[in-house]
């Protein structure tokens, strides 16, 4: 009998984290790699936010804080929801953790009994199914087809709901496709959810601030407020304010849920770093300019990527409405052979091959939806141009 638990042997290390680490290692070894795998902004944390962190250290804010975050941070989060989403929360409805990932983990650990089902629309962010498995839940994958712009078909959602369904995960804009739900689409989903009051909704809004073409972000609670008693919103400072390393995510939802999350956290990490909390207040309060500027830069990069990749017709890139990812269809390359005669059987083979050719991407398999790969355009224009060139010439060599 294995010493290790079944649940831990059933999961994999996060593929996005692993591939990014692999690309970094190859670069350190002196190999020229264009890294399209990293799911983090390439910008530095803004100076005002860094300064707030430094000030916190200097002022001795280096002790334990409340489990769910300092009073000041809670207030900044509440203000953020009011200002940006017109949603009203009280302090007892807020939790703060070490990144969005821990907030999701805590919420699922607090609610899942063995065998409870979590509906995860695919393509999905890599960690949802594995966190589900870790808490002994059952991931129920709901395929969202390319024809439906990688969004949930409401009827398909209803078909997946059983009396064991605990949560639906709603990630908009999506990692890895960048698809974002419109108000009307959210209303259509809400109609189904209203018929099934035992299903809770977990909204992963991490990419809320990175959206393009003057589109407007909406959370499902803005279109159907009566879902509030069973909706948990997850957000964080990593993507919007270039703070991935600070590890600060937050959640807002019914106070009974927050109370249970708080118990779990008090018995695990206690809270995220006090210094990160002070920096996050500054990020939440004073980043309008930073967000505006980055949106423009990301949109230009997205458009640059599209202008380059379209030169090669066998790859079909899906235009993201938000996030800094492009999900690229590579169906037509399956079955082709490399120069050494080995066949490209799936997107994993293709991603390995692209890495050998100097470009790191994440295979679609990791997101539960093949034959695609994900590229992150959170990198310089030069890298985007060079990376596209490398991808195209590598693909053209396949016979
Ligand atoms: N969320 C990012 C990504 O998808 C960062 C890595 C991770 O936590 O998965 O690449």
PDB file of C-alpha atoms in Angstrom, residues 123-378:
ATOM      1  CA  UNK A 123     -11.236  24.659 -21.781  1.00  0.00           C
ATOM      2  CA  UNK A 124     -10.553  25.257 -18.076  1.00  0.00           C
ATOM      3  CA  UNK A 125      -7.770  26.730 -16.009  1.00  0.00           C
ATOM      4  CA  UNK A 126      -5.507  23.818 -15.163  1.00  0.00           C
ATOM      5  CA  UNK A 127      -5.959  23.871 -11.393  1.00  0.00           C
ATOM      6  CA  UNK A 128      -9.752  23.565 -11.075  1.00  0.00           C
ATOM      7  CA  UNK A 129      -9.974  19.799 -11.617  1.00  0.00           C
ATOM      8  CA  UNK A 130      -6.955  18.974  -9.496  1.00  0.00           C
ATOM      9  CA  UNK A 131      -8.096  21.125  -6.579  1.00  0.00           C
ATOM     10  CA  UNK A 132     -11.469  19.380  -6.881  1.00  0.00           C
ATOM     11  CA  UNK A 133      -9.764  15.989  -6.677  1.00  0.00           C
ATOM     12  CA  UNK A 134      -7.677  17.086  -3.688  1.00  0.00           C
ATOM     13  CA  UNK A 135     -10.837  17.851  -1.736  1.00  0.00           C
ATOM     14  CA  UNK A 136     -12.330  14.514  -2.888  1.00  0.00           C
ATOM     15  CA  UNK A 137     -14.898  16.081  -5.185  1.00  0.00           C
ATOM     16  CA  UNK A 138     -15.715  14.945  -8.707  1.00  0.00           C
ATOM     17  CA  UNK A 139     -14.831  17.271 -11.567  1.00  0.00           C
ATOM     18  CA  UNK A 140     -17.676  17.248 -14.092  1.00  0.00           C
ATOM     19  CA  UNK A 141     -16.255  18.680 -17.287  1.00  0.00           C
ATOM     20  CA  UNK A 142     -18.642  20.673 -19.439  1.00  0.00           C
ATOM     21  CA  UNK A 143     -17.228  21.077 -22.941  1.00  0.00           C
ATOM     22  CA  UNK A 144     -17.693  24.530 -24.418  1.00  0.00           C
ATOM     23  CA  UNK A 145     -17.190  24.234 -28.127  1.00  0.00           C
ATOM     24  CA  UNK A 146     -15.292  26.578 -30.397  1.00  0.00           C
ATOM     25  CA  UNK A 147     -18.559  26.982 -32.346  1.00  0.00           C
ATOM     26  CA  UNK A 148     -20.045  28.467 -29.174  1.00  0.00           C
ATOM     27  CA  UNK A 149     -16.987  30.717 -28.746  1.00  0.00           C
ATOM     28  CA  UNK A 150     -15.808  28.539 -25.854  1.00  0.00           C
ATOM     29  CA  UNK A 151     -18.766  29.601 -23.749  1.00  0.00           C
ATOM     30  CA  UNK A 152     -21.292  27.495 -21.873  1.00  0.00           C
ATOM     31  CA  UNK A 153     -24.430  26.506 -23.715  1.00  0.00           C
ATOM     32  CA  UNK A 154     -27.166  26.944 -21.061  1.00  0.00           C
ATOM     33  CA  UNK A 155     -28.904  23.715 -22.047  1.00  0.00           C
ATOM     34  CA  UNK A 156     -25.624  21.788 -21.739  1.00  0.00           C
ATOM     35  CA  UNK A 157     -25.202  23.290 -18.279  1.00  0.00           C
ATOM     36  CA  UNK A 158     -28.627  22.114 -17.232  1.00  0.00           C
ATOM     37  CA  UNK A 159     -27.879  18.617 -18.527  1.00  0.00           C
ATOM     38  CA  UNK A 160     -24.824  18.396 -16.278  1.00  0.00           C
ATOM     39  CA  UNK A 161     -26.606  19.409 -13.085  1.00  0.00           C
ATOM     40  CA  UNK A 162     -27.420  16.525 -10.734  1.00  0.00           C
ATOM     41  CA  UNK A 163     -28.481  16.457  -7.116  1.00  0.00           C
ATOM     42  CA  UNK A 164     -24.781  16.095  -6.226  1.00  0.00           C
ATOM     43  CA  UNK A 165     -23.760  19.285  -8.017  1.00  0.00           C
ATOM     44  CA  UNK A 166     -22.287  21.719  -5.519  1.00  0.00           C
ATOM     45  CA  UNK A 167     -20.624  24.349  -7.680  1.00  0.00           C
ATOM     46  CA  UNK A 168     -20.418  25.732 -11.180  1.00  0.00           C
ATOM     47  CA  UNK A 169     -17.108  27.448 -11.888  1.00  0.00           C
ATOM     48  CA  UNK A 170     -17.502  30.497 -14.086  1.00  0.00           C
ATOM     49  CA  UNK A 171     -14.254  32.013 -15.327  1.00  0.00           C
ATOM     50  CA  UNK A 172     -14.717  35.151 -17.424  1.00  0.00           C
ATOM     51  CA  UNK A 173     -12.553  36.346 -19.113  1.00  0.00           C
ATOM     52  CA  UNK A 174     -11.309  32.804 -19.381  1.00  0.00           C
ATOM     53  CA  UNK A 175      -7.856  31.398 -18.924  1.00  0.00           C
ATOM     54  CA  UNK A 176      -6.942  29.897 -21.473  1.00  0.00           C
ATOM     55  CA  UNK A 177      -9.325  31.211 -24.195  1.00  0.00           C
ATOM     56  CA  UNK A 178      -9.933  34.837 -23.199  1.00  0.00           C
ATOM     57  CA  UNK A 179     -13.659  34.347 -23.899  1.00  0.00           C
ATOM     58  CA  UNK A 180     -15.812  36.755 -21.894  1.00  0.00           C
ATOM     59  CA  UNK A 181     -19.536  36.456 -21.226  1.00  0.00           C
ATOM     60  CA  UNK A 182     -21.891  39.242 -22.244  1.00  0.00           C
ATOM     61  CA  UNK A 183     -24.715  40.442 -20.022  1.00  0.00           C
ATOM     62  CA  UNK A 184     -27.215  38.533 -22.124  1.00  0.00           C
ATOM     63  CA  UNK A 185     -25.203  35.318 -21.920  1.00  0.00           C
ATOM     64  CA  UNK A 186     -24.934  35.662 -18.147  1.00  0.00           C
ATOM     65  CA  UNK A 187     -28.671  36.199 -17.960  1.00  0.00           C
ATOM     66  CA  UNK A 188     -29.230  32.975 -19.902  1.00  0.00           C
ATOM     67  CA  UNK A 189     -27.005  31.067 -17.487  1.00  0.00           C
ATOM     68  CA  UNK A 190     -28.684  32.715 -14.504  1.00  0.00           C
ATOM     69  CA  UNK A 191     -32.077  31.493 -15.757  1.00  0.00           C
ATOM     70  CA  UNK A 192     -30.850  27.903 -15.522  1.00  0.00           C
ATOM     71  CA  UNK A 193     -29.154  28.455 -12.176  1.00  0.00           C
ATOM     72  CA  UNK A 194     -32.307  29.964 -10.689  1.00  0.00           C
ATOM     73  CA  UNK A 195     -34.065  26.656 -11.415  1.00  0.00           C
ATOM     74  CA  UNK A 196     -31.443  24.762  -9.358  1.00  0.00           C
ATOM     75  CA  UNK A 197     -31.087  26.522  -6.028  1.00  0.00           C
ATOM     76  CA  UNK A 198     -28.690  23.927  -4.597  1.00  0.00           C
ATOM     77  CA  UNK A 199     -25.952  24.886  -7.097  1.00  0.00           C
ATOM     78  CA  UNK A 200     -23.475  27.534  -5.984  1.00  0.00           C
ATOM     79  CA  UNK A 201     -21.530  29.692  -8.416  1.00  0.00           C
ATOM     80  CA  UNK A 202     -17.823  30.321  -8.084  1.00  0.00           C
ATOM     81  CA  UNK A 203     -16.802  33.277 -10.264  1.00  0.00           C
ATOM     82  CA  UNK A 204     -13.119  33.464 -11.035  1.00  0.00           C
ATOM     83  CA  UNK A 205     -12.729  37.121 -12.063  1.00  0.00           C
ATOM     84  CA  UNK A 206      -8.930  37.294 -12.042  1.00  0.00           C
ATOM     85  CA  UNK A 207      -8.789  38.733 -15.573  1.00  0.00           C
ATOM     86  CA  UNK A 208     -11.528  41.316 -15.027  1.00  0.00           C
ATOM     87  CA  UNK A 209      -9.176  44.225 -15.754  1.00  0.00           C
ATOM     88  CA  UNK A 210      -7.548  42.887 -18.879  1.00  0.00           C
ATOM     89  CA  UNK A 211     -10.270  43.262 -21.501  1.00  0.00           C
ATOM     90  CA  UNK A 212     -10.245  44.599 -25.025  1.00  0.00           C
ATOM     91  CA  UNK A 213     -12.191  46.439 -27.710  1.00  0.00           C
ATOM     92  CA  UNK A 214     -13.988  48.664 -25.173  1.00  0.00           C
ATOM     93  CA  UNK A 215     -15.985  45.696 -23.924  1.00  0.00           C
ATOM     94  CA  UNK A 216     -17.379  45.879 -20.439  1.00  0.00           C
ATOM     95  CA  UNK A 217     -16.844  43.241 -17.795  1.00  0.00           C
ATOM     96  CA  UNK A 218     -19.877  41.983 -15.906  1.00  0.00           C
ATOM     97  CA  UNK A 219     -20.119  39.578 -13.026  1.00  0.00           C
ATOM     98  CA  UNK A 220     -23.211  37.354 -12.949  1.00  0.00           C
ATOM     99  CA  UNK A 221     -24.393  39.131  -9.777  1.00  0.00           C
ATOM    100  CA  UNK A 222     -24.659  42.353 -11.739  1.00  0.00           C
ATOM    101  CA  UNK A 223     -27.263  40.755 -13.966  1.00  0.00           C
ATOM    102  CA  UNK A 224     -28.979  38.528 -11.389  1.00  0.00           C
ATOM    103  CA  UNK A 225     -28.589  39.821  -7.855  1.00  0.00           C
ATOM    104  CA  UNK A 226     -30.790  37.104  -6.361  1.00  0.00           C
ATOM    105  CA  UNK A 227     -27.903  34.640  -6.840  1.00  0.00           C
ATOM    106  CA  UNK A 228     -25.901  36.507  -4.206  1.00  0.00           C
ATOM    107  CA  UNK A 229     -26.745  34.090  -1.396  1.00  0.00           C
ATOM    108  CA  UNK A 230     -24.911  31.327  -3.328  1.00  0.00           C
ATOM    109  CA  UNK A 231     -22.199  33.106  -5.274  1.00  0.00           C
ATOM    110  CA  UNK A 232     -18.560  33.331  -4.307  1.00  0.00           C
ATOM    111  CA  UNK A 233     -16.369  35.770  -6.252  1.00  0.00           C
ATOM    112  CA  UNK A 234     -12.650  35.059  -6.438  1.00  0.00           C
ATOM    113  CA  UNK A 235     -10.261  37.786  -7.487  1.00  0.00           C
ATOM    114  CA  UNK A 236      -6.711  38.850  -6.741  1.00  0.00           C
ATOM    115  CA  UNK A 237      -3.947  41.314  -7.382  1.00  0.00           C
ATOM    116  CA  UNK A 238      -1.661  39.056  -9.448  1.00  0.00           C
ATOM    117  CA  UNK A 239      -2.768  39.787 -12.987  1.00  0.00           C
ATOM    118  CA  UNK A 240      -4.246  43.291 -12.870  1.00  0.00           C
ATOM    119  CA  UNK A 241      -1.428  44.890 -10.894  1.00  0.00           C
ATOM    120  CA  UNK A 242       1.514  42.677 -11.930  1.00  0.00           C
ATOM    121  CA  UNK A 243       1.841  41.214  -8.430  1.00  0.00           C
ATOM    122  CA  UNK A 244       2.036  37.450  -9.009  1.00  0.00           C
ATOM    123  CA  UNK A 245       4.856  36.972  -6.509  1.00  0.00           C
ATOM    124  CA  UNK A 246       3.100  38.852  -3.716  1.00  0.00           C
ATOM    125  CA  UNK A 247       0.570  36.003  -3.407  1.00  0.00           C
ATOM    126  CA  UNK A 248      -2.607  37.811  -2.608  1.00  0.00           C
ATOM    127  CA  UNK A 249      -6.054  36.696  -3.684  1.00  0.00           C
ATOM    128  CA  UNK A 250      -9.413  37.533  -2.174  1.00  0.00           C
ATOM    129  CA  UNK A 251     -12.935  36.228  -2.164  1.00  0.00           C
ATOM    130  CA  UNK A 252     -16.367  37.674  -1.467  1.00  0.00           C
ATOM    131  CA  UNK A 253     -19.438  35.644  -0.639  1.00  0.00           C
ATOM    132  CA  UNK A 254     -21.999  34.623   1.973  1.00  0.00           C
ATOM    133  CA  UNK A 255     -20.740  35.055   5.501  1.00  0.00           C
ATOM    134  CA  UNK A 256     -21.427  31.411   6.479  1.00  0.00           C
ATOM    135  CA  UNK A 257     -18.990  30.323   3.766  1.00  0.00           C
ATOM    136  CA  UNK A 258     -16.399  32.927   4.771  1.00  0.00           C
ATOM    137  CA  UNK A 259     -16.607  31.698   8.367  1.00  0.00           C
ATOM    138  CA  UNK A 260     -15.742  28.128   7.322  1.00  0.00           C
ATOM    139  CA  UNK A 261     -12.985  29.315   4.987  1.00  0.00           C
ATOM    140  CA  UNK A 262     -11.551  31.322   7.840  1.00  0.00           C
ATOM    141  CA  UNK A 263     -11.398  28.198  10.053  1.00  0.00           C
ATOM    142  CA  UNK A 264      -9.464  26.311   7.395  1.00  0.00           C
ATOM    143  CA  UNK A 265      -7.076  29.163   6.797  1.00  0.00           C
ATOM    144  CA  UNK A 266      -6.454  29.706  10.496  1.00  0.00           C
ATOM    145  CA  UNK A 267      -5.327  26.073  10.619  1.00  0.00           C
ATOM    146  CA  UNK A 268      -3.117  26.269   7.516  1.00  0.00           C
ATOM    147  CA  UNK A 269      -1.373  29.429   6.318  1.00  0.00           C
ATOM    148  CA  UNK A 270      -3.080  31.730   8.889  1.00  0.00           C
ATOM    149  CA  UNK A 271      -3.044  34.609   6.388  1.00  0.00           C
ATOM    150  CA  UNK A 272      -1.024  35.923   3.503  1.00  0.00           C
ATOM    151  CA  UNK A 273       1.978  38.144   4.160  1.00  0.00           C
ATOM    152  CA  UNK A 274       1.174  41.338   6.082  1.00  0.00           C
ATOM    153  CA  UNK A 275       3.429  43.260   3.700  1.00  0.00           C
ATOM    154  CA  UNK A 276       1.551  42.019   0.641  1.00  0.00           C
ATOM    155  CA  UNK A 277      -1.661  43.102   2.294  1.00  0.00           C
ATOM    156  CA  UNK A 278      -0.446  46.680   2.658  1.00  0.00           C
ATOM    157  CA  UNK A 279       0.809  46.728  -0.926  1.00  0.00           C
ATOM    158  CA  UNK A 280      -2.541  45.348  -2.124  1.00  0.00           C
ATOM    159  CA  UNK A 281      -4.441  48.229  -0.507  1.00  0.00           C
ATOM    160  CA  UNK A 282      -2.430  50.668  -2.609  1.00  0.00           C
ATOM    161  CA  UNK A 283      -2.944  48.531  -5.723  1.00  0.00           C
ATOM    162  CA  UNK A 284      -6.703  48.365  -5.246  1.00  0.00           C
ATOM    163  CA  UNK A 285      -7.055  52.047  -4.370  1.00  0.00           C
ATOM    164  CA  UNK A 286      -4.716  53.709  -6.854  1.00  0.00           C
ATOM    165  CA  UNK A 287      -4.208  51.832 -10.106  1.00  0.00           C
ATOM    166  CA  UNK A 288      -6.594  53.322 -12.641  1.00  0.00           C
ATOM    167  CA  UNK A 289      -3.786  54.687 -14.809  1.00  0.00           C
ATOM    168  CA  UNK A 290      -1.721  51.501 -14.574  1.00  0.00           C
ATOM    169  CA  UNK A 291      -4.686  49.372 -15.636  1.00  0.00           C
ATOM    170  CA  UNK A 292      -5.612  51.688 -18.496  1.00  0.00           C
ATOM    171  CA  UNK A 293      -2.069  51.742 -19.838  1.00  0.00           C
ATOM    172  CA  UNK A 294      -1.668  47.976 -19.634  1.00  0.00           C
ATOM    173  CA  UNK A 295      -4.962  47.323 -21.341  1.00  0.00           C
ATOM    174  CA  UNK A 296      -3.756  49.314 -24.340  1.00  0.00           C
ATOM    175  CA  UNK A 297      -0.402  47.536 -24.375  1.00  0.00           C
ATOM    176  CA  UNK A 298      -2.016  44.095 -24.103  1.00  0.00           C
ATOM    177  CA  UNK A 299      -4.480  44.876 -26.857  1.00  0.00           C
ATOM    178  CA  UNK A 300      -1.662  46.015 -29.163  1.00  0.00           C
ATOM    179  CA  UNK A 301       0.235  42.818 -28.410  1.00  0.00           C
ATOM    180  CA  UNK A 302      -2.825  40.674 -29.034  1.00  0.00           C
ATOM    181  CA  UNK A 303      -3.302  42.382 -32.397  1.00  0.00           C
ATOM    182  CA  UNK A 304       0.379  42.023 -33.234  1.00  0.00           C
ATOM    183  CA  UNK A 305       0.225  38.302 -32.473  1.00  0.00           C
ATOM    184  CA  UNK A 306      -2.810  37.904 -34.728  1.00  0.00           C
ATOM    185  CA  UNK A 307      -1.263  39.862 -37.576  1.00  0.00           C
ATOM    186  CA  UNK A 308       1.753  37.540 -37.481  1.00  0.00           C
ATOM    187  CA  UNK A 309       0.134  34.170 -36.847  1.00  0.00           C
ATOM    188  CA  UNK A 310      -2.442  34.611 -39.596  1.00  0.00           C
ATOM    189  CA  UNK A 311       0.381  34.369 -42.134  1.00  0.00           C
ATOM    190  CA  UNK A 312       0.221  30.628 -41.481  1.00  0.00           C
ATOM    191  CA  UNK A 313      -3.218  29.277 -42.282  1.00  0.00           C
ATOM    192  CA  UNK A 314      -2.876  25.863 -40.635  1.00  0.00           C
ATOM    193  CA  UNK A 315      -3.039  27.387 -37.148  1.00  0.00           C
ATOM    194  CA  UNK A 316      -6.401  28.790 -36.097  1.00  0.00           C
ATOM    195  CA  UNK A 317      -6.124  31.353 -33.320  1.00  0.00           C
ATOM    196  CA  UNK A 318      -9.207  32.278 -31.282  1.00  0.00           C
ATOM    197  CA  UNK A 319      -9.537  36.031 -30.715  1.00  0.00           C
ATOM    198  CA  UNK A 320      -9.632  36.683 -26.946  1.00  0.00           C
ATOM    199  CA  UNK A 321     -11.882  39.390 -25.538  1.00  0.00           C
ATOM    200  CA  UNK A 322      -9.842  39.508 -22.368  1.00  0.00           C
ATOM    201  CA  UNK A 323      -6.857  37.953 -20.512  1.00  0.00           C
ATOM    202  CA  UNK A 324      -3.403  37.809 -22.101  1.00  0.00           C
ATOM    203  CA  UNK A 325      -3.784  34.418 -23.706  1.00  0.00           C
ATOM    204  CA  UNK A 326      -4.556  33.126 -27.166  1.00  0.00           C
ATOM    205  CA  UNK A 327      -5.872  29.614 -27.640  1.00  0.00           C
ATOM    206  CA  UNK A 328      -4.522  28.353 -30.928  1.00  0.00           C
ATOM    207  CA  UNK A 329      -6.121  25.474 -32.825  1.00  0.00           C
ATOM    208  CA  UNK A 330      -3.594  23.044 -34.304  1.00  0.00           C
ATOM    209  CA  UNK A 331      -5.878  20.293 -35.640  1.00  0.00           C
ATOM    210  CA  UNK A 332      -4.380  20.416 -39.111  1.00  0.00           C
ATOM    211  CA  UNK A 333      -0.918  19.535 -37.846  1.00  0.00           C
ATOM    212  CA  UNK A 334      -1.921  16.337 -36.121  1.00  0.00           C
ATOM    213  CA  UNK A 335      -0.481  13.246 -37.824  1.00  0.00           C
ATOM    214  CA  UNK A 336       2.345  15.184 -39.481  1.00  0.00           C
ATOM    215  CA  UNK A 337       5.916  14.056 -39.052  1.00  0.00           C
ATOM    216  CA  UNK A 338       9.046  15.752 -37.752  1.00  0.00           C
ATOM    217  CA  UNK A 339      12.289  15.641 -39.739  1.00  0.00           C
ATOM    218  CA  UNK A 340      13.383  12.550 -37.745  1.00  0.00           C
ATOM    219  CA  UNK A 341      10.175  10.754 -38.757  1.00  0.00           C
ATOM    220  CA  UNK A 342       8.372  10.911 -35.383  1.00  0.00           C
ATOM    221  CA  UNK A 343       4.723  11.676 -35.623  1.00  0.00           C
ATOM    222  CA  UNK A 344       2.973  14.607 -33.929  1.00  0.00           C
ATOM    223  CA  UNK A 345       0.075  12.693 -32.428  1.00  0.00           C
ATOM    224  CA  UNK A 346      -1.374  15.347 -30.131  1.00  0.00           C
ATOM    225  CA  UNK A 347      -0.925  18.870 -28.847  1.00  0.00           C
ATOM    226  CA  UNK A 348       1.443  17.615 -26.174  1.00  0.00           C
ATOM    227  CA  UNK A 349       3.797  16.286 -28.881  1.00  0.00           C
ATOM    228  CA  UNK A 350       3.457  19.572 -30.748  1.00  0.00           C
ATOM    229  CA  UNK A 351       4.266  21.625 -27.636  1.00  0.00           C
ATOM    230  CA  UNK A 352       7.332  19.453 -26.908  1.00  0.00           C
ATOM    231  CA  UNK A 353       8.439  19.914 -30.495  1.00  0.00           C
ATOM    232  CA  UNK A 354       7.933  23.694 -30.326  1.00  0.00           C
ATOM    233  CA  UNK A 355      10.011  23.806 -27.155  1.00  0.00           C
ATOM    234  CA  UNK A 356      12.814  21.945 -28.961  1.00  0.00           C
ATOM    235  CA  UNK A 357      12.485  24.597 -31.672  1.00  0.00           C
ATOM    236  CA  UNK A 358      12.800  27.386 -29.083  1.00  0.00           C
ATOM    237  CA  UNK A 359       9.208  28.370 -28.190  1.00  0.00           C
ATOM    238  CA  UNK A 360       7.444  27.457 -24.943  1.00  0.00           C
ATOM    239  CA  UNK A 361       3.646  27.071 -25.152  1.00  0.00           C
ATOM    240  CA  UNK A 362       1.152  25.166 -22.984  1.00  0.00           C
ATOM    241  CA  UNK A 363      -0.595  22.193 -24.639  1.00  0.00           C
ATOM    242  CA  UNK A 364      -4.389  22.264 -24.824  1.00  0.00           C
ATOM    243  CA  UNK A 365      -4.540  18.906 -23.087  1.00  0.00           C
ATOM    244  CA  UNK A 366      -3.656  20.694 -19.834  1.00  0.00           C
ATOM    245  CA  UNK A 367      -6.820  22.783 -20.199  1.00  0.00           C
ATOM    246  CA  UNK A 368      -8.992  19.783 -20.987  1.00  0.00           C
ATOM    247  CA  UNK A 369      -9.496  20.749 -24.611  1.00  0.00           C
ATOM    248  CA  UNK A 370      -7.273  19.410 -27.404  1.00  0.00           C
ATOM    249  CA  UNK A 371      -6.059  20.041 -30.247  1.00  0.00           C
ATOM    250  CA  UNK A 372      -4.998  23.489 -29.190  1.00  0.00           C
ATOM    251  CA  UNK A 373      -2.146  25.181 -27.422  1.00  0.00           C
ATOM    252  CA  UNK A 374      -2.103  28.322 -25.302  1.00  0.00           C
ATOM    253  CA  UNK A 375       0.253  31.185 -25.836  1.00  0.00           C
ATOM    254  CA  UNK A 376       0.640  34.080 -23.418  1.00  0.00           C
ATOM    255  CA  UNK A 377       1.266  37.437 -25.033  1.00  0.00           C
ATOM    256  CA  UNK A 378       2.439  38.949 -21.751  1.00  0.00           C
TER     257      UNK A 378
END
